[in-house]
Tab-separated table of C-alpha atoms and ligand atoms in Angstrom:
chain	number	residue	atom	x	y	z
A	22	MET	CA	11.305	36.710	-14.561
A	23	GLY	CA	13.714	34.982	-12.027
A	24	THR	CA	16.442	35.578	-12.871
A	25	ARG	CA	18.552	35.508	-9.791
A	26	LEU	CA	17.883	31.727	-8.810
A	27	ARG	CA	20.831	29.856	-9.742
A	28	ILE	CA	19.127	27.122	-11.772
A	29	HIS	CA	21.102	23.788	-12.355
A	30	LYS	CA	20.301	21.733	-14.666
A	31	LEU	CA	22.174	17.804	-13.726
A	32	THR	CA	21.393	14.516	-16.083
A	33	THR	CA	20.727	11.767	-12.611
A	34	LYS	CA	18.295	12.222	-9.239
A	35	LYS	CA	21.797	10.670	-7.777
A	36	GLN	CA	24.007	13.960	-9.255
A	37	ALA	CA	20.998	15.914	-7.868
A	38	SER	CA	20.730	15.281	-4.406
A	39	ASP	CA	24.215	14.495	-4.059
A	40	ALA	CA	24.465	18.381	-5.648
A	41	CYS	CA	22.284	19.555	-2.317
A	42	ALA	CA	24.543	17.007	0.682
A	43	TYR	CA	27.601	18.717	-0.596
A	44	LEU	CA	26.000	22.299	0.172
A	45	VAL	CA	25.031	20.764	3.977
A	46	CYS	CA	28.740	19.565	4.201
A	47	LYS	CA	30.414	22.988	2.926
A	48	GLN	CA	27.894	24.863	4.757
A	49	ILE	CA	28.808	22.835	8.263
A	50	ILE	CA	32.676	22.943	7.341
A	51	ASP	CA	32.925	26.468	6.603
A	52	LYS	CA	30.879	27.187	9.986
A	53	PRO	CA	31.007	24.892	12.084
A	54	SER	CA	27.665	26.637	14.747
A	55	SER	CA	25.479	27.247	11.592
A	56	VAL	CA	21.380	27.047	11.667
A	57	LEU	CA	20.659	24.119	8.988
A	58	GLY	CA	17.028	24.356	8.216
A	59	PHE	CA	15.241	20.223	6.409
A	60	ALA	CA	12.949	19.260	4.835
A	61	THR	CA	11.717	15.727	4.250
A	62	GLY	CA	9.382	13.867	1.918
A	63	GLY	CA	10.337	11.710	-0.742
A	64	THR	CA	13.643	13.969	-2.310
A	65	MET	CA	15.000	14.097	0.484
A	66	GLU	CA	15.564	10.564	1.078
A	67	PRO	CA	18.549	9.970	-0.973
A	68	VAL	CA	20.144	14.169	0.209
A	69	TYR	CA	20.543	12.449	4.192
A	70	LYS	CA	21.656	9.234	2.981
A	71	SER	CA	24.443	11.038	1.228
A	72	LEU	CA	25.281	13.384	3.594
A	73	VAL	CA	25.146	10.979	6.198
A	74	ALA	CA	27.982	9.092	4.130
A	75	GLU	CA	29.942	12.180	3.736
A	76	TYR	CA	29.347	12.183	7.771
A	77	LYS	CA	31.190	9.415	8.356
A	78	GLN	CA	33.718	10.151	5.528
A	79	ARG	CA	35.338	13.189	6.306
A	80	LYS	CA	34.770	12.866	9.795
A	81	LEU	CA	32.680	16.514	9.526
A	82	SER	CA	31.397	17.402	13.166
A	83	PHE	CA	27.658	19.123	13.917
A	84	ALA	CA	27.973	19.279	17.500
A	85	GLU	CA	27.554	23.115	17.374
A	86	SER	CA	25.330	23.063	15.017
A	87	VAL	CA	21.145	23.852	15.587
A	88	ALA	CA	18.993	22.129	13.178
A	89	PHE	CA	15.372	23.045	12.763
A	90	SER	CA	12.430	20.864	10.563
A	91	LEU	CA	10.709	23.381	8.072
A	92	ASP	CA	7.022	21.405	9.182
A	93	GLU	CA	5.017	18.640	10.434
A	94	TYR	CA	1.419	16.987	10.247
A	95	VAL	CA	-1.077	18.085	13.236
A	96	GLY	CA	-1.492	15.012	14.868
A	97	LEU	CA	1.157	13.368	14.450
A	98	ALA	CA	3.759	12.817	18.267
A	99	PRO	CA	7.565	12.820	17.089
A	100	GLU	CA	7.502	9.152	17.802
A	101	HIS	CA	4.986	7.904	14.763
A	102	PRO	CA	6.090	6.526	12.080
A	103	GLN	CA	4.886	9.150	9.739
A	104	SER	CA	5.518	11.771	11.439
A	105	PHE	CA	8.177	14.426	10.054
A	106	ALA	CA	10.329	14.609	13.273
A	107	TYR	CA	10.334	10.719	13.220
A	108	TYR	CA	12.198	10.531	9.552
A	109	LEU	CA	14.758	12.883	10.428
A	110	GLN	CA	15.565	11.500	13.204
A	111	LYS	CA	15.573	7.866	11.749
A	112	ARG	CA	17.433	9.546	8.377
A	113	LEU	CA	19.715	11.672	9.323
A	114	TYR	CA	19.942	12.971	13.443
A	115	GLN	CA	20.326	9.866	15.152
A	116	HIS	CA	23.296	8.885	12.620
A	117	ILE	CA	25.408	12.211	12.925
A	118	ASP	CA	26.552	13.674	16.143
A	119	ILE	CA	24.431	16.675	16.751
A	120	PRO	CA	22.933	16.948	20.202
A	121	LYS	CA	19.609	16.584	20.706
A	122	GLN	CA	19.157	19.829	23.041
A	123	SER	CA	20.213	21.444	19.208
A	124	ILE	CA	17.325	20.041	17.192
A	125	TYR	CA	14.331	21.459	17.103
A	126	PHE	CA	10.840	21.021	15.137
A	127	PRO	CA	7.202	21.328	15.885
A	128	LYS	CA	5.145	18.924	17.836
A	129	GLY	CA	2.265	18.203	15.723
A	130	ASP	CA	0.589	16.269	18.330
A	131	ILE	CA	0.496	19.028	20.505
A	132	ALA	CA	0.082	21.649	17.265
A	133	THR	CA	-1.737	24.754	17.955
A	134	ASP	CA	-1.642	28.706	16.547
A	135	ASP	CA	1.203	29.598	20.031
A	136	ILE	CA	3.698	26.124	19.114
A	137	ALA	CA	3.333	27.815	15.701
A	138	GLN	CA	4.481	30.815	17.517
A	139	GLN	CA	6.662	29.955	20.041
A	140	TYR	CA	7.859	28.159	16.784
A	141	GLN	CA	9.083	30.774	14.445
A	142	GLN	CA	10.009	32.686	18.535
A	143	ASN	CA	13.160	29.794	18.800
A	144	LEU	CA	13.898	30.605	14.947
A	145	ASP	CA	14.002	34.415	15.228
A	146	LYS	CA	16.423	33.935	18.634
A	147	TYR	CA	18.860	31.288	16.659
A	148	GLY	CA	18.561	32.324	12.897
A	149	PRO	CA	18.922	33.058	10.792
A	150	ILE	CA	18.901	29.944	9.041
A	151	ASP	CA	22.711	29.629	7.386
A	152	ILE	CA	21.107	26.932	5.217
A	153	GLN	CA	17.715	25.881	4.372
A	154	LEU	CA	16.762	22.655	2.361
A	155	LEU	CA	13.840	22.868	0.438
A	156	GLY	CA	11.672	20.283	-2.016
A	157	ILE	CA	8.965	21.317	-3.989
A	158	GLY	CA	5.085	20.507	-3.932
A	159	VAL	CA	3.682	19.336	-7.236
A	160	ASN	CA	1.413	22.255	-7.082
A	161	ALA	CA	4.313	23.959	-6.183
A	162	HIS	CA	3.747	23.866	-2.287
A	163	ILE	CA	7.186	24.890	-0.786
A	164	ALA	CA	7.206	23.595	2.965
A	165	PHE	CA	3.560	23.991	3.803
A	166	ASN	CA	2.073	26.643	2.415
A	167	GLU	CA	-0.196	25.749	-0.442
A	168	PRO	CA	-0.991	28.716	-3.232
A	169	GLY	CA	-2.300	31.255	-1.562
A	170	SER	CA	-0.142	31.601	0.610
A	171	ASP	CA	0.953	35.291	2.346
A	172	PHE	CA	5.067	35.775	0.763
A	173	ASN	CA	4.998	37.106	4.496
A	174	SER	CA	3.838	34.477	6.473
A	175	LEU	CA	4.997	32.788	9.625
A	176	CYS	CA	5.335	29.898	11.239
A	177	ARG	CA	1.138	28.633	11.401
A	178	LEU	CA	-1.522	25.712	11.392
A	179	VAL	CA	-2.228	25.292	7.864
A	180	GLN	CA	-5.098	23.224	6.003
A	181	LEU	CA	-3.209	20.893	3.014
A	182	SER	CA	-4.729	21.466	0.373
A	183	THR	CA	-6.165	17.983	-2.066
A	184	SER	CA	-3.142	18.329	-4.211
A	185	THR	CA	-1.140	17.542	-1.258
A	186	LEU	CA	-3.205	14.827	0.823
A	187	THR	CA	-3.116	13.507	-2.920
A	188	SER	CA	0.390	13.671	-3.455
A	189	ASN	CA	1.596	12.127	-0.228
A	190	ALA	CA	-1.056	9.385	0.669
A	191	LYS	CA	1.458	7.393	-0.388
A	192	TYR	CA	3.307	8.156	2.539
A	193	PHE	CA	0.444	6.380	5.137
A	194	GLU	CA	-0.469	2.947	5.447
A	195	SER	CA	-3.495	2.045	3.935
A	196	ASN	CA	-4.591	1.554	7.690
A	197	THR	CA	-3.536	4.367	9.034
A	198	MET	CA	-5.815	7.833	8.816
A	199	GLN	CA	-3.782	10.824	7.085
A	200	ALA	CA	-3.632	13.605	8.508
A	201	SER	CA	-5.327	16.656	7.085
A	202	LYS	CA	-3.425	19.753	8.436
A	203	GLY	CA	-0.119	20.963	9.036
A	204	ILE	CA	2.356	22.725	11.828
A	205	THR	CA	4.901	24.844	9.255
A	206	MET	CA	6.927	27.498	8.496
A	207	GLY	CA	6.074	30.162	6.419
A	208	ILE	CA	7.149	31.352	3.598
A	209	GLY	CA	8.041	35.019	5.511
A	210	SER	CA	10.006	32.270	7.487
A	211	ILE	CA	12.021	30.669	4.636
A	212	LEU	CA	12.589	33.967	3.413
A	213	LYS	CA	15.144	34.835	6.550
A	214	ALA	CA	17.408	32.084	5.862
A	215	LYS	CA	20.452	33.669	4.432
A	216	HIS	CA	21.029	30.694	1.978
A	217	ILE	CA	18.279	28.933	0.323
A	218	VAL	CA	18.487	24.970	-1.498
A	219	LEU	CA	15.901	24.372	-3.584
A	220	LEU	CA	15.716	20.978	-5.218
A	221	ALA	CA	13.535	18.906	-7.625
A	222	VAL	CA	13.802	15.804	-8.922
A	223	GLY	CA	11.142	13.580	-11.615
A	224	GLN	CA	8.280	14.771	-14.296
A	225	SER	CA	5.620	15.645	-11.688
A	226	LYS	CA	7.754	18.285	-10.570
A	227	ALA	CA	8.307	19.539	-14.322
A	228	GLU	CA	5.616	22.075	-13.855
A	229	ALA	CA	6.256	23.271	-11.084
A	230	ILE	CA	9.393	23.744	-11.572
A	231	ARG	CA	9.274	26.382	-14.674
A	232	ASP	CA	6.058	28.261	-12.756
A	233	MET	CA	8.745	29.304	-10.545
A	234	ILE	CA	11.279	30.086	-12.590
A	235	CYS	CA	9.329	31.318	-15.549
A	236	ASN	CA	5.914	33.103	-14.270
A	237	GLU	CA	5.878	36.286	-12.546
A	238	GLN	CA	5.610	36.115	-8.577
A	239	SER	CA	1.985	34.770	-7.916
A	240	LEU	CA	0.423	33.970	-4.705
A	241	SER	CA	-0.688	30.676	-7.316
A	242	CYS	CA	2.767	30.058	-6.976
A	243	PRO	CA	3.899	29.207	-3.420
A	244	ALA	CA	8.073	28.745	-4.597
A	245	SER	CA	7.637	31.804	-6.816
A	246	ALA	CA	8.373	33.415	-3.305
A	247	LEU	CA	11.583	32.732	-3.862
A	248	GLN	CA	12.575	35.244	-6.825
A	249	SER	CA	13.211	37.566	-4.311
A	250	HIS	CA	15.256	36.125	-2.448
A	251	PRO	CA	19.124	36.924	-2.811
A	252	ASN	CA	20.681	33.117	-2.361
A	253	VAL	CA	18.751	30.653	-4.388
A	254	ASP	CA	20.020	27.314	-5.555
A	255	VAL	CA	17.566	25.259	-7.639
A	256	LEU	CA	19.206	21.893	-7.922
A	257	LEU	CA	17.220	19.879	-10.211
A	258	ASP	CA	17.613	16.783	-12.634
A	259	LYS	CA	17.178	16.186	-16.404
A	260	ASP	CA	13.594	15.705	-16.304
A	261	ALA	CA	12.691	18.024	-13.577
A	262	ALA	CA	14.383	20.858	-15.709
A	263	SER	CA	12.225	19.010	-19.037
A	264	LEU	CA	9.939	21.943	-19.014
A	265	LEU	CA	12.992	24.906	-18.565
A	266	SER	CA	13.905	26.087	-21.964
B	1127	F6R	C1	8.450	18.401	3.575
B	1127	F6R	C2	7.958	19.451	2.907
B	1127	F6R	C3	7.270	19.367	1.315
B	1127	F6R	C4	8.169	18.484	0.306
B	1127	F6R	C5	7.515	18.610	-0.987
B	1127	F6R	C6	7.594	17.571	-1.523
B	1127	F6R	O1	9.120	18.738	4.618
B	1127	F6R	O2	8.083	20.408	3.176
B	1127	F6R	O3	6.772	20.808	0.968
B	1127	F6R	O4	9.044	19.041	0.561
B	1127	F6R	O5	6.173	18.300	-0.472
B	1127	F6R	O6	7.899	16.234	-1.460
B	1127	F6R	P1	8.192	14.601	-1.688
B	1127	F6R	O7	9.336	15.104	-2.283
B	1127	F6R	O8	8.086	14.311	-1.206
B	1127	F6R	O9	7.949	15.110	-2.978
């Protein structure tokens, strides 16, 4: 059982995402030279909005921090509007004072096994990550670690599952080709972080959340790997928590 996971049941999506942004603010205040791990996806959009607002209001500084993206679509250049590099640039990096050279992301357009290995080497050089934000897939993936992924896996290229392709189709315009492969931090890479914050909102995540928290660890539920980590906060809105007793 995932007894070590700290579960926070909040009422609204806004409360859950504000709580997530607060934990990043706290981290950067406590340690300005923090190594930060950022996720993308719909869940994280209000988090970055809230983080940017807090940054401006509290006059925080990310000048000494280093940031790493969790994953990227293979084939998409950082300038591609559906790339995760573009997402983080537009929603976060361009609004804060983090130096350009302190932002790391895997380049999807040149992604190879070697690039994935280099990304892992950079993570190991600057890491461990002080705070890693995570969303969760409806199939309980974390980053692009689909069901069946090894819990010791490191950065690598992966084939996206049908479930992920279906869930993410909404982010691609109908006339653009949807990427079917990813370059991702592995589960083992994620577990090296000192503090992990997983945010889930909405009914569509309720089953994945129940399986992650209530079931035994299993390769069929990648997020259950987090049960082995000593410092995980799980932030949920009412709908995502609806299958927890
Ligand atoms: C994104 C990522 C994914 C998403 C997950 C949830 O960087 O690694 O694991 O966190 O697919 O996506 P949304 O929030 O769009 O439901």
